[in-house]
PDB file of C-alpha atoms in Angstrom:
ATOM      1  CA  UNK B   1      -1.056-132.192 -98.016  1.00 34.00           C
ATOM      2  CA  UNK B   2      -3.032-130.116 -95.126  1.00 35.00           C
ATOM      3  CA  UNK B   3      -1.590-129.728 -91.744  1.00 38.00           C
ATOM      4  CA  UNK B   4      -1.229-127.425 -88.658  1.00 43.00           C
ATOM      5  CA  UNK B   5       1.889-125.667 -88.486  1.00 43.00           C
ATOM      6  CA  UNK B   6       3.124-124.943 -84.645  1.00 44.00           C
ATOM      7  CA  UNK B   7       4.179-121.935 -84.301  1.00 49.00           C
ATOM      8  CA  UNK B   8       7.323-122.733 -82.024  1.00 44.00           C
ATOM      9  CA  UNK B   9       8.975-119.447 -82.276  1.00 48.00           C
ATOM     10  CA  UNK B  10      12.271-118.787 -84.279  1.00 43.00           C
ATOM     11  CA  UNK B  11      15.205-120.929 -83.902  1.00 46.00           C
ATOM     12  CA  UNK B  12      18.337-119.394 -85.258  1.00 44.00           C
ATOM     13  CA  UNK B  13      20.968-121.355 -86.691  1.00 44.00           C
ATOM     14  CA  UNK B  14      24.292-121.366 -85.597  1.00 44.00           C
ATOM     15  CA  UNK B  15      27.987-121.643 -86.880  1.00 39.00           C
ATOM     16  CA  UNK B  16      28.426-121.225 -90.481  1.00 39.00           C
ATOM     17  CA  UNK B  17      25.159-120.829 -91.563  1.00 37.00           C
ATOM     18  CA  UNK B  18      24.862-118.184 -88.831  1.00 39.00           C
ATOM     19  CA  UNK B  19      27.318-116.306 -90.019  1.00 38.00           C
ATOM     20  CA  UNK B  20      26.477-116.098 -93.088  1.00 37.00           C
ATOM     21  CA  UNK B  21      22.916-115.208 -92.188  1.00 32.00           C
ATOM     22  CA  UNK B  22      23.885-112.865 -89.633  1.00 34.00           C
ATOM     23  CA  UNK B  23      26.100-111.316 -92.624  1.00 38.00           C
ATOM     24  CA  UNK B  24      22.987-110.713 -94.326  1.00 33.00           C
ATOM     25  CA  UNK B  25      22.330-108.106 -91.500  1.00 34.00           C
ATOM     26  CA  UNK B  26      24.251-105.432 -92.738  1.00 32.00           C
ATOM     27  CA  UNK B  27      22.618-105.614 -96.358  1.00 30.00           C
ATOM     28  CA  UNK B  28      18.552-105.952 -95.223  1.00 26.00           C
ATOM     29  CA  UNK B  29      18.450-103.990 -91.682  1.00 32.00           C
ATOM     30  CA  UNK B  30      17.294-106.896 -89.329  1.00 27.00           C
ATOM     31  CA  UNK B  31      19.485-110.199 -90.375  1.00 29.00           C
ATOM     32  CA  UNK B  32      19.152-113.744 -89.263  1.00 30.00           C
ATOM     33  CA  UNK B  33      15.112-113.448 -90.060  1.00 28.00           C
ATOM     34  CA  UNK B  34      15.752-113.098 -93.674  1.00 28.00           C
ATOM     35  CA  UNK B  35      13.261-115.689 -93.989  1.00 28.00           C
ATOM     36  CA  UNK B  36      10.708-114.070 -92.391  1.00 31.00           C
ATOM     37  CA  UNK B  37      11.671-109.958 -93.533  1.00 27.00           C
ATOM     38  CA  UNK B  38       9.073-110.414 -96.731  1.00 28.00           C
ATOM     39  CA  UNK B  39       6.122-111.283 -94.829  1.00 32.00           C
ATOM     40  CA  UNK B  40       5.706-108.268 -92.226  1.00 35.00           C
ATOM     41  CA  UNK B  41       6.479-103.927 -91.897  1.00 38.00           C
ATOM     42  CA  UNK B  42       8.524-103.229 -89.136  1.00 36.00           C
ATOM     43  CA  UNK B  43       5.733-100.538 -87.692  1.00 42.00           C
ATOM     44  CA  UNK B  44       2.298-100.004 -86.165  1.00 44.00           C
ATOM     45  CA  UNK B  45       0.139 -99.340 -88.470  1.00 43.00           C
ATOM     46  CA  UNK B  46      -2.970 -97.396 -87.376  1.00 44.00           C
ATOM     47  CA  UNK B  47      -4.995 -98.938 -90.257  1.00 55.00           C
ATOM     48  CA  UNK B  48      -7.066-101.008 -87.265  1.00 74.00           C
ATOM     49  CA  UNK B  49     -10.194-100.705 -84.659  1.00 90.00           C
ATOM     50  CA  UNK B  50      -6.998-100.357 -81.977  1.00 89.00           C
ATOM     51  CA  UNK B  51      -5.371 -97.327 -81.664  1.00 89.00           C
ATOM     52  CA  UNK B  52      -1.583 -98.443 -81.363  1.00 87.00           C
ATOM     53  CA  UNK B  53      -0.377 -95.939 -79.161  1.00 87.00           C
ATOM     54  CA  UNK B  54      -2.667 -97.266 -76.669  1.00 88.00           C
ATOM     55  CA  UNK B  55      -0.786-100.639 -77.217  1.00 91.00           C
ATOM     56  CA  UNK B  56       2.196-100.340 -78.081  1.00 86.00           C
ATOM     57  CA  UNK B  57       4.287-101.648 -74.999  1.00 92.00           C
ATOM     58  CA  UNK B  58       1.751-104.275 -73.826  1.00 95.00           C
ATOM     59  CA  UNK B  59       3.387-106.920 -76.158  1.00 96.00           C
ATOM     60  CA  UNK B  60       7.287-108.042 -76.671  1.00 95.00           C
ATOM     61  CA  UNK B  61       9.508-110.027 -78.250  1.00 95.00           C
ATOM     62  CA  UNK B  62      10.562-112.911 -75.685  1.00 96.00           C
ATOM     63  CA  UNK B  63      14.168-114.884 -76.684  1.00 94.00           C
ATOM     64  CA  UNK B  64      15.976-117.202 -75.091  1.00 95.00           C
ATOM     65  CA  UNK B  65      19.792-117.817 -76.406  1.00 92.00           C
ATOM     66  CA  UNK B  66      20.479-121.245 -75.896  1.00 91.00           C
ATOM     67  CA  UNK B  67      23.852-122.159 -74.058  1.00 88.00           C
ATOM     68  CA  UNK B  68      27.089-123.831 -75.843  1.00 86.00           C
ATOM     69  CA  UNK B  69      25.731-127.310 -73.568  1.00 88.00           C
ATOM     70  CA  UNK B  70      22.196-126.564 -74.798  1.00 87.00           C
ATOM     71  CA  UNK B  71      23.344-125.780 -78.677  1.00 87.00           C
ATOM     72  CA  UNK B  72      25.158-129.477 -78.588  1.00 86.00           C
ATOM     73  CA  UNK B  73      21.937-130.814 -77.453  1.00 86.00           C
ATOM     74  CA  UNK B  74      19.858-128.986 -80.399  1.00 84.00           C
ATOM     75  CA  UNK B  75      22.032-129.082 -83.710  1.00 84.00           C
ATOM     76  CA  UNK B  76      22.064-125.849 -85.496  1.00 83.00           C
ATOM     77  CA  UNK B  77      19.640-123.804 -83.071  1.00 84.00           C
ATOM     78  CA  UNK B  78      21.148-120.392 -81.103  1.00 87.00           C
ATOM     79  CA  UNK B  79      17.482-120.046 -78.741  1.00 89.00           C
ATOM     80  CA  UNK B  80      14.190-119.927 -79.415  1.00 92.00           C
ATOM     81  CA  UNK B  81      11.935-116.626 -79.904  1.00 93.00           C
ATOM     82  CA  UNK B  82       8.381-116.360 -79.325  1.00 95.00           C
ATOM     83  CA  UNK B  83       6.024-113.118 -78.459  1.00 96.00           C
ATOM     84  CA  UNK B  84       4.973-112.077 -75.093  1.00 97.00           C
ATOM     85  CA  UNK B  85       2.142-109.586 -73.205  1.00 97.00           C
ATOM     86  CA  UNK B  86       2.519-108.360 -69.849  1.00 97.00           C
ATOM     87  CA  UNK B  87       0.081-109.384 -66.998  1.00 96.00           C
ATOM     88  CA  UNK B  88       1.868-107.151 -65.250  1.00 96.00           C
ATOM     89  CA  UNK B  89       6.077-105.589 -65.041  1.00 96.00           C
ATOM     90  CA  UNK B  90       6.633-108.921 -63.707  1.00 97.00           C
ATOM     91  CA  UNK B  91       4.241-111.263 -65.485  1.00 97.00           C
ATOM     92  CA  UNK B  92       4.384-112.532 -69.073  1.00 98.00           C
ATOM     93  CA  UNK B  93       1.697-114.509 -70.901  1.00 98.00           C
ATOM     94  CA  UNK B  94       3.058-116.411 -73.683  1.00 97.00           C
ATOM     95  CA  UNK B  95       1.552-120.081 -75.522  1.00 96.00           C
ATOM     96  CA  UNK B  96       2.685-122.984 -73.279  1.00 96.00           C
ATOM     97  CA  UNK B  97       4.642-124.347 -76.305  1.00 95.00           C
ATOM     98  CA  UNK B  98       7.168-121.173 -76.618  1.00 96.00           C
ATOM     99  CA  UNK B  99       8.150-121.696 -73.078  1.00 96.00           C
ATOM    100  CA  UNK B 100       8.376-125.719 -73.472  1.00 95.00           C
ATOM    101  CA  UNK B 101      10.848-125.075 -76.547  1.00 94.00           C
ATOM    102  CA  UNK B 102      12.990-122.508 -74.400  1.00 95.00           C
ATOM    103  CA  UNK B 103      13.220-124.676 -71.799  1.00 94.00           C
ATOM    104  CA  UNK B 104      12.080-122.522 -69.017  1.00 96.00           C
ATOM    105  CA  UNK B 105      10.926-124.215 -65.849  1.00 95.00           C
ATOM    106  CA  UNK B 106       9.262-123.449 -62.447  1.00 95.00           C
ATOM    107  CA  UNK B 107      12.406-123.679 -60.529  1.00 94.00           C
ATOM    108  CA  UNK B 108      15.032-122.176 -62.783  1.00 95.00           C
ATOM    109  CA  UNK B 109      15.887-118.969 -63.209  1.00 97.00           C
ATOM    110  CA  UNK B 110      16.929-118.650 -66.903  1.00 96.00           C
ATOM    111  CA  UNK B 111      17.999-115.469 -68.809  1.00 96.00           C
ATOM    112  CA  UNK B 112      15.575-114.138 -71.413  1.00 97.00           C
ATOM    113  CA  UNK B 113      15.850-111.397 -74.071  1.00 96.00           C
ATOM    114  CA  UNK B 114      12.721-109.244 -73.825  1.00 95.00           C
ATOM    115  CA  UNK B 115      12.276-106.600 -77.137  1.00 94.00           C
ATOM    116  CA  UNK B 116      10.195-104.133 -76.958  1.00 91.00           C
ATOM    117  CA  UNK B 117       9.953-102.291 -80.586  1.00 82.00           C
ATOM    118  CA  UNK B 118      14.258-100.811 -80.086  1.00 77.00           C
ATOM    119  CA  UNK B 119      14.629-101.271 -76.525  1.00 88.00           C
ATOM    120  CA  UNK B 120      16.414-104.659 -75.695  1.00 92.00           C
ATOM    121  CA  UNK B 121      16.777-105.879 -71.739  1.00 94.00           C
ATOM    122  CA  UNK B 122      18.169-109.063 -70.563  1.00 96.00           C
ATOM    123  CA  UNK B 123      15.588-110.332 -67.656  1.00 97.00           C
ATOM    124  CA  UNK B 124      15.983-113.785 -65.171  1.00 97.00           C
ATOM    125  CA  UNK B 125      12.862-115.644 -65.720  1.00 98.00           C
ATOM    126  CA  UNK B 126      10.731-118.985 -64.770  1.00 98.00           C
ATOM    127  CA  UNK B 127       7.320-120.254 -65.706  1.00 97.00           C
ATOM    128  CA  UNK B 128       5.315-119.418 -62.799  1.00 97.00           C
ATOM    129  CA  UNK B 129       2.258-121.451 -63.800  1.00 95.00           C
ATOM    130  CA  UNK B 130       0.249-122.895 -66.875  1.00 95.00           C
ATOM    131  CA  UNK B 131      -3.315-122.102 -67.559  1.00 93.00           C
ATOM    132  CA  UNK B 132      -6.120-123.475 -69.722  1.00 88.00           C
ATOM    133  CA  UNK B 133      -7.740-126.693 -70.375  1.00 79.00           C
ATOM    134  CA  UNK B 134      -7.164-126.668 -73.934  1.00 74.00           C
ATOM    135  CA  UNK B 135      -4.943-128.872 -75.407  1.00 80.00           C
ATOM    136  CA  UNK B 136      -2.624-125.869 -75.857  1.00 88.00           C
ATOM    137  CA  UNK B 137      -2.070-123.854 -72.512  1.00 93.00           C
ATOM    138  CA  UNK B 138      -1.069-120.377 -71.950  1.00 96.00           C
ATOM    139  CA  UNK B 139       2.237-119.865 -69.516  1.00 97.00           C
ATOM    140  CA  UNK B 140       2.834-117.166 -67.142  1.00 97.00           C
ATOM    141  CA  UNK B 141       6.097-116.110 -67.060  1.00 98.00           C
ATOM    142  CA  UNK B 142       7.534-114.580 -63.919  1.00 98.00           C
ATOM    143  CA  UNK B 143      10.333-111.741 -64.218  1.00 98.00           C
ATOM    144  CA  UNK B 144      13.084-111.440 -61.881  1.00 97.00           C
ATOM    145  CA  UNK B 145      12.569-107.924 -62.052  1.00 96.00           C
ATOM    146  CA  UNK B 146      10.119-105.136 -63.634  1.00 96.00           C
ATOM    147  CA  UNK B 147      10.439-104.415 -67.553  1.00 93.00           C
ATOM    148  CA  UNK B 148      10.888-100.728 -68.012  1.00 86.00           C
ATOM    149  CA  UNK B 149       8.200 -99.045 -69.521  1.00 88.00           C
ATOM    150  CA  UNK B 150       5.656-102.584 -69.379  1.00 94.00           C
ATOM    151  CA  UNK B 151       2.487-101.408 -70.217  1.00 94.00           C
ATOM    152  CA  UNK B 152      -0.189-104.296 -68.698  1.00 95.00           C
ATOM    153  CA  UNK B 153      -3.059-105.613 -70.645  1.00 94.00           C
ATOM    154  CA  UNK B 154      -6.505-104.861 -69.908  1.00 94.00           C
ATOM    155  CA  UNK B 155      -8.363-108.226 -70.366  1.00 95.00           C
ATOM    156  CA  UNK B 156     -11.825-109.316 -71.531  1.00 95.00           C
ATOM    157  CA  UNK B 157     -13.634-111.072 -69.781  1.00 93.00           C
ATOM    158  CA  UNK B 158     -16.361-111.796 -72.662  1.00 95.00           C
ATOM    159  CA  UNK B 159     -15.750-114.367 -75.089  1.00 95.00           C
ATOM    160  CA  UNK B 160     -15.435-112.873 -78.920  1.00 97.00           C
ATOM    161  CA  UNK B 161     -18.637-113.122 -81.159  1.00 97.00           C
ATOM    162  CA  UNK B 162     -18.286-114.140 -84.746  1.00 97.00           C
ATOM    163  CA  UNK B 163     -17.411-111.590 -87.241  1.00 97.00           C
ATOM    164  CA  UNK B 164     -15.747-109.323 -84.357  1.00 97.00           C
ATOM    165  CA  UNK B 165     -13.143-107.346 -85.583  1.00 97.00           C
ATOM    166  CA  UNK B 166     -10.001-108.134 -83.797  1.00 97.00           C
ATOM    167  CA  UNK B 167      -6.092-107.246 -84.352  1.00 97.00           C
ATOM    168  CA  UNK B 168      -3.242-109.303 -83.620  1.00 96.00           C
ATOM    169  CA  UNK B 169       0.177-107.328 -81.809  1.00 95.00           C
ATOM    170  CA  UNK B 170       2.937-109.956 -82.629  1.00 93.00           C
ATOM    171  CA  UNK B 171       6.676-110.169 -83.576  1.00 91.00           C
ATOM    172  CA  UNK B 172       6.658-112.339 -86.249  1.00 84.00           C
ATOM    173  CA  UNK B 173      10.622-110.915 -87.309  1.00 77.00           C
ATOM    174  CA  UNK B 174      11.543-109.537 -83.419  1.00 76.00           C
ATOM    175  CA  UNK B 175       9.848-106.009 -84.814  1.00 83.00           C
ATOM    176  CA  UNK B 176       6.244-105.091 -83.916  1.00 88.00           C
ATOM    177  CA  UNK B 177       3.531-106.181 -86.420  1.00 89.00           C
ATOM    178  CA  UNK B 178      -0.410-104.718 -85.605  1.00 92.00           C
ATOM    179  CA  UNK B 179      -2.383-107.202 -88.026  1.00 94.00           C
ATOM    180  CA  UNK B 180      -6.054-106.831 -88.585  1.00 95.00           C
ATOM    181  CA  UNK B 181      -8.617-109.698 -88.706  1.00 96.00           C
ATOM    182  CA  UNK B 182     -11.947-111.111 -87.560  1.00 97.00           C
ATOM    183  CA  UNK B 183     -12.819-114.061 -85.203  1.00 98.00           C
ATOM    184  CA  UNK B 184     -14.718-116.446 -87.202  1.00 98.00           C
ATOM    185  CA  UNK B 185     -15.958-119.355 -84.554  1.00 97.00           C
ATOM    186  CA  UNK B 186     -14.886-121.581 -81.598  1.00 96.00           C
ATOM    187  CA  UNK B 187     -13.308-125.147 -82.672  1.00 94.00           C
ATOM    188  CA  UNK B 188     -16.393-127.768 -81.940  1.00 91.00           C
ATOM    189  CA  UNK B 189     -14.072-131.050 -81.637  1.00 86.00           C
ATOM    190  CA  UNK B 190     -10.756-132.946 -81.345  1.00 88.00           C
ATOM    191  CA  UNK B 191      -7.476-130.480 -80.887  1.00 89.00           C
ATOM    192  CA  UNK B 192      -9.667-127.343 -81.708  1.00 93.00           C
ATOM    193  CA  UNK B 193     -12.325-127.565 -79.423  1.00 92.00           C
ATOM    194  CA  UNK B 194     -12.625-124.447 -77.089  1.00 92.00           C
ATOM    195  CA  UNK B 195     -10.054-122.659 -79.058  1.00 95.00           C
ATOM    196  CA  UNK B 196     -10.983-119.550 -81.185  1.00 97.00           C
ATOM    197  CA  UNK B 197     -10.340-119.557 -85.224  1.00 97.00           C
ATOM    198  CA  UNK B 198      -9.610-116.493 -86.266  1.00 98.00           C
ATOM    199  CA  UNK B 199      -9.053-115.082 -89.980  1.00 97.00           C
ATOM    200  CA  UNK B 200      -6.048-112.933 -89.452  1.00 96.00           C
ATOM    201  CA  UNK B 201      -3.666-110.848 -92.893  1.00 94.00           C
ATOM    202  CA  UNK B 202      -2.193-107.624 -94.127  1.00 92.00           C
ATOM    203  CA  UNK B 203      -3.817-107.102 -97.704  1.00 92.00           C
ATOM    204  CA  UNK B 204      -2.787-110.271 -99.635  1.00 92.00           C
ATOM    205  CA  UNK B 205      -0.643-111.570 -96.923  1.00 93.00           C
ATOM    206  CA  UNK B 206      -2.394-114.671 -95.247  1.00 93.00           C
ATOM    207  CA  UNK B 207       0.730-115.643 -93.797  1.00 92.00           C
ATOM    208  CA  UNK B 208       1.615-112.770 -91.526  1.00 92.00           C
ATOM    209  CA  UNK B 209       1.132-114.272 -88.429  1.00 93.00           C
ATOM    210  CA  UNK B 210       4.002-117.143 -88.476  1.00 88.00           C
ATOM    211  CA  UNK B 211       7.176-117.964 -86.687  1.00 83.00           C
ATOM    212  CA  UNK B 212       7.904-115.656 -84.064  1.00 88.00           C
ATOM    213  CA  UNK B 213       4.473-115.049 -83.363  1.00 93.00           C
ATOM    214  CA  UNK B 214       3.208-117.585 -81.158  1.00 94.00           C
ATOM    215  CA  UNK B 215       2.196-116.359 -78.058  1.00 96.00           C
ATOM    216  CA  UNK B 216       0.720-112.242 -79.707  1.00 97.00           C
ATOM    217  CA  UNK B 217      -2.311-111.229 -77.903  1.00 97.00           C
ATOM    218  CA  UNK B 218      -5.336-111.060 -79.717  1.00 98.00           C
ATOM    219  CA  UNK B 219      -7.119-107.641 -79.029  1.00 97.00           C
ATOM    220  CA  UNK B 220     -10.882-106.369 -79.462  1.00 97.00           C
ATOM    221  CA  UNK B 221     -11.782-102.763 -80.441  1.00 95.00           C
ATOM    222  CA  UNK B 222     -11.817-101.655 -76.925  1.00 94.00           C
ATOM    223  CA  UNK B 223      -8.024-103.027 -76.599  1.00 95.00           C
ATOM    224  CA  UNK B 224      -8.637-105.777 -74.244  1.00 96.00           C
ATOM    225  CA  UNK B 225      -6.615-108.993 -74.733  1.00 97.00           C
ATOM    226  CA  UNK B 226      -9.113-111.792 -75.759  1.00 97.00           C
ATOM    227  CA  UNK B 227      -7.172-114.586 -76.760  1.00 97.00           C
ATOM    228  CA  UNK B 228      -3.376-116.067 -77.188  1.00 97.00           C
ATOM    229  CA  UNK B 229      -2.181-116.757 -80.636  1.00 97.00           C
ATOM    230  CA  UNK B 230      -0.972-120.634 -80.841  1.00 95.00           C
ATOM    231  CA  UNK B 231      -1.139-122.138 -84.263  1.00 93.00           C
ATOM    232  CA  UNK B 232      -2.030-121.499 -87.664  1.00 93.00           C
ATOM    233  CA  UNK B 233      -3.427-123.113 -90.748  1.00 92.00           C
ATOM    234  CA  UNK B 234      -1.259-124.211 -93.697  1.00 88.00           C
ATOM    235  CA  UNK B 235      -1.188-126.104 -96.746  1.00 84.00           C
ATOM    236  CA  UNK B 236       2.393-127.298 -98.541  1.00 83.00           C
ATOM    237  CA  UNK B 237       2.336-127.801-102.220  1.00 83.00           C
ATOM    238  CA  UNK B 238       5.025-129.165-104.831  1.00 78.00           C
ATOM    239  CA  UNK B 239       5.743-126.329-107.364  1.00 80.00           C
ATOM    240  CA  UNK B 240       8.647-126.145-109.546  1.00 76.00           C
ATOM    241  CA  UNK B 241      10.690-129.036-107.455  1.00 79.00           C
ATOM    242  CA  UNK B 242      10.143-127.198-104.361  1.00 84.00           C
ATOM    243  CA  UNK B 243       7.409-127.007-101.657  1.00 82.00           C
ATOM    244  CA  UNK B 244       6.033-123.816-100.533  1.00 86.00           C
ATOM    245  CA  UNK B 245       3.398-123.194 -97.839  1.00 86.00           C
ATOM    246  CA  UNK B 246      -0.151-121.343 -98.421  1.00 90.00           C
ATOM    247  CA  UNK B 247      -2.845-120.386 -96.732  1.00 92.00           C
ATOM    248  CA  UNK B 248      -6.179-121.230 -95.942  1.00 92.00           C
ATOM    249  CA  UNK B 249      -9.223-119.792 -98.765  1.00 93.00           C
ATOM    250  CA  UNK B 250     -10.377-116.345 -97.934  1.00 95.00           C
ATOM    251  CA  UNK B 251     -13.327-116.588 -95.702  1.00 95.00           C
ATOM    252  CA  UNK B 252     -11.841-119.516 -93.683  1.00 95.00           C
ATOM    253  CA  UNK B 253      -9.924-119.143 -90.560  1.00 96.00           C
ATOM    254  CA  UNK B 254      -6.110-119.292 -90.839  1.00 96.00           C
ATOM    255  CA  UNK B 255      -5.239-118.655 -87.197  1.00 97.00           C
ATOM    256  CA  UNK B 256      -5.732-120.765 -83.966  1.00 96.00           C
ATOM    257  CA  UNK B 257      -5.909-118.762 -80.755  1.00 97.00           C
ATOM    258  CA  UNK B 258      -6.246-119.769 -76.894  1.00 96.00           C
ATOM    259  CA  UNK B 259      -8.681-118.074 -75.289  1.00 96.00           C
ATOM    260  CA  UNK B 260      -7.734-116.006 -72.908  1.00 96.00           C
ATOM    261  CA  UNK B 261     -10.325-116.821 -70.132  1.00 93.00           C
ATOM    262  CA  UNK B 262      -8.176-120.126 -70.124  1.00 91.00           C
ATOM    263  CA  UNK B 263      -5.754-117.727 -67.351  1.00 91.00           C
ATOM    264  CA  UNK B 264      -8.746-118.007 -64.918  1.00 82.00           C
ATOM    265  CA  UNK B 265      -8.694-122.391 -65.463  1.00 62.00           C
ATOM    266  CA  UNK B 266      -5.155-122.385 -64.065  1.00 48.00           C
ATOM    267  CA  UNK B 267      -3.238-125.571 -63.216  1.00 40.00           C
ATOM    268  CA  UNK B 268       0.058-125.247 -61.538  1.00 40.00           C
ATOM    269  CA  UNK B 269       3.299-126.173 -63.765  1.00 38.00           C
ATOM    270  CA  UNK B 270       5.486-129.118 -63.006  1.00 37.00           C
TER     271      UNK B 270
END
């Protein structure tokens, strides 16, 4: 049966099945996204229109550990993790729906992990507004203080033409991930209108953009941010008394993206 999956970030279990997951650690190199490890490298590659030195520190990893109260109010979950750009040291643009399942708000300040390929910092931050008319929005997030070494965005102010070569800088496993990809249309109707489909993979990998990724910029050959990644296309089938999740045919977008011209259509949070 079709459906679009949201990409809500990664929410890491907790107690025992954390510890045995976080056991895994040791064994693969980055543990507690052993689900995830098989379906993206954990470098740039340069195999794009982007050069990724000239990109490198303009996206993050955004996490936010939940608290023992907030764990007994979500079973099983240790935070939420999502990827970031920077508007500027101070400013974050992530999809609206990583921030809603972090719980962040315009009036509390609220701790947040921010990863930036091996550099880890623990920031304060709050949503400072919501943009876009789309029935998903972008969030700003505001920083209590600067990121070290925040490299801000450039942004376009053109909207993408199809066939455009485009790349995607996400953290699908909390490690940097530079995936190639074209921008096929604009949706025309219901959820998708206004949004931009995109056709995003690594060689046979359709399903590189996933969990964790929600909220990667999506970047023209000139390195300007174009849109905000927010959902993707999926399709679950029954094989051998399990289901497993494909994607969309080659040729047909398997990406759903905000775009970014939504930051100019702001509406303030509440």
């Amino acid at each position: 049966m079709s459906s679009v999956a949201l990409l809500r970030g990664f929410a890491l279990p907790c107690t025992r099945e954390r510890r045995r997951l976080f056991g895994m650690r040791r064994r693969i190199g980055y543990g507690a996204l052993v689900l995830f490890v098989l379906l993206a490298n954990t470098q740039l590659t340069s195999a794009t229109c982007v050069d990724p030195t000239h990109v490198a520190h303009s996206a993050v990893s955004i996490f936010r550990h939940f608290d023992d109260a907030e764990r007994e109010t979500h079973p099983g979950l240790v935070g939420v993790r999502g990827t970031g750009w920077f508007l500027s040291p101070t400013t974050i643009v992530t999809a609206a729906h990583v921030t809603a399942g972090m719980e962040l708000s315009t009036q509390d300040w609220k701790s947040l992990e921010i990863v930036d390929e091996n550099d880890s910092q623990f920031i304060a931050a709050r949503i400072q507004r919501l943009a876009g008319g789309q029935t998903e929005k972008l969030a700003v997030i505001e920083l209590g203080r600067a990121v070290l070494n925040a490299q801000s965005a450039a942004i376009r102010q053109e909207p993408l033409v199809p066939e455009e070569r485009v790349v995607a800088l996400a953290y699908p496993t909390g490690r940097p991930q530079l995936v190639e990809g074209r921008f096929v249309r604009f949706g025309d109707g219901g959820k998708l209108k206004g949004m931009a489909l995109l056709e995003m993979y690594e060689g046979e990998n359709r399903l590189i953009i996933d969990h964790g990724a929600s909220g990667a910029p999506i970047i023209d050959c000139e390195g300007r941010v174009t849109a905000v990644v927010s959902n993707v296309f999926t399709q679950s089938i029954a094989w051998a008394h399990r289901e497993i999740r494909i994607s969309t045919a080659w040729g047909m977008p398997n990406v759903v993206s905000v775009p970014v011209q939504a930051l100019e259509e702001f509406s303030e949070a509440r």
